[in-house]
GROMACS .gro file of C-alpha atoms in nm:
model
   43
    1MET     CA    1  -1.839   1.288   0.171
    2LEU     CA    2  -1.698   0.937   0.137
    3GLU     CA    3  -1.334   0.892   0.054
    4LYS     CA    4  -1.200   0.663  -0.218
    5MET     CA    5  -1.091   0.319  -0.098
    6SER     CA    6  -0.745   0.366  -0.246
    7GLU     CA    7  -0.699   0.689  -0.048
    8PHE     CA    8  -0.808   0.514   0.273
    9TYR     CA    9  -0.544   0.242   0.230
   10LYS     CA   10  -0.270   0.493   0.141
   11LYS     CA   11  -0.327   0.671   0.473
   12LEU     CA   12  -0.285   0.360   0.690
   13PRO     CA   13   0.035   0.352   0.896
   14PRO     CA   14   0.301   0.095   0.802
   15LYS     CA   15   0.272  -0.248   0.961
   16THR     CA   16   0.512  -0.301   1.252
   17CYS     CA   17   0.636  -0.614   1.428
   18CYS     CA   18   0.461  -0.670   1.761
   19GLU     CA   19   0.785  -0.812   1.908
   20CYS     CA   20   1.054  -0.557   1.813
   21GLY     CA   21   0.849  -0.270   1.672
   22GLU     CA   22   1.038  -0.254   1.342
   23GLU     CA   23   0.849  -0.170   1.025
   24MET     CA   24   0.761  -0.485   0.830
   25GLU     CA   25   0.753  -0.543   0.457
   26GLU     CA   26   0.392  -0.646   0.403
   27GLN     CA   27   0.298  -0.934   0.180
   28HIS     CA   28  -0.050  -0.966   0.034
   29GLU     CA   29  -0.087  -1.330   0.143
   30CYS     CA   30   0.045  -1.282   0.497
   31TYR     CA   31  -0.154  -1.179   0.803
   32GLY     CA   32   0.133  -1.229   1.048
   33ASN     CA   33   0.237  -0.954   1.286
   34VAL     CA   34   0.588  -1.078   1.379
   35CYS     CA   35   0.883  -1.009   1.146
   36ALA     CA   36   1.103  -1.284   1.003
   37GLN     CA   37   1.396  -1.173   1.220
   38CYS     CA   38   1.196  -1.223   1.543
   39LEU     CA   39   1.068  -1.558   1.415
   40ASN     CA   40   1.428  -1.663   1.337
   41VAL     CA   41   1.334  -1.745   0.978
   42THR     CA   42   1.611  -1.769   0.720
   43CYS     CA   43   1.555  -1.783   0.344
   0.00000   0.00000   0.00000
């Protein structure tokens, strides 16, 4: 039996930074895999 798309996405593990391994806050328009702290980005 096929699973609902929403259930599939709920089961995915959280996105982590490939530099430090910390969990990242995902943004719908961002495909990056390095957190702002590792990129030295300030807002």
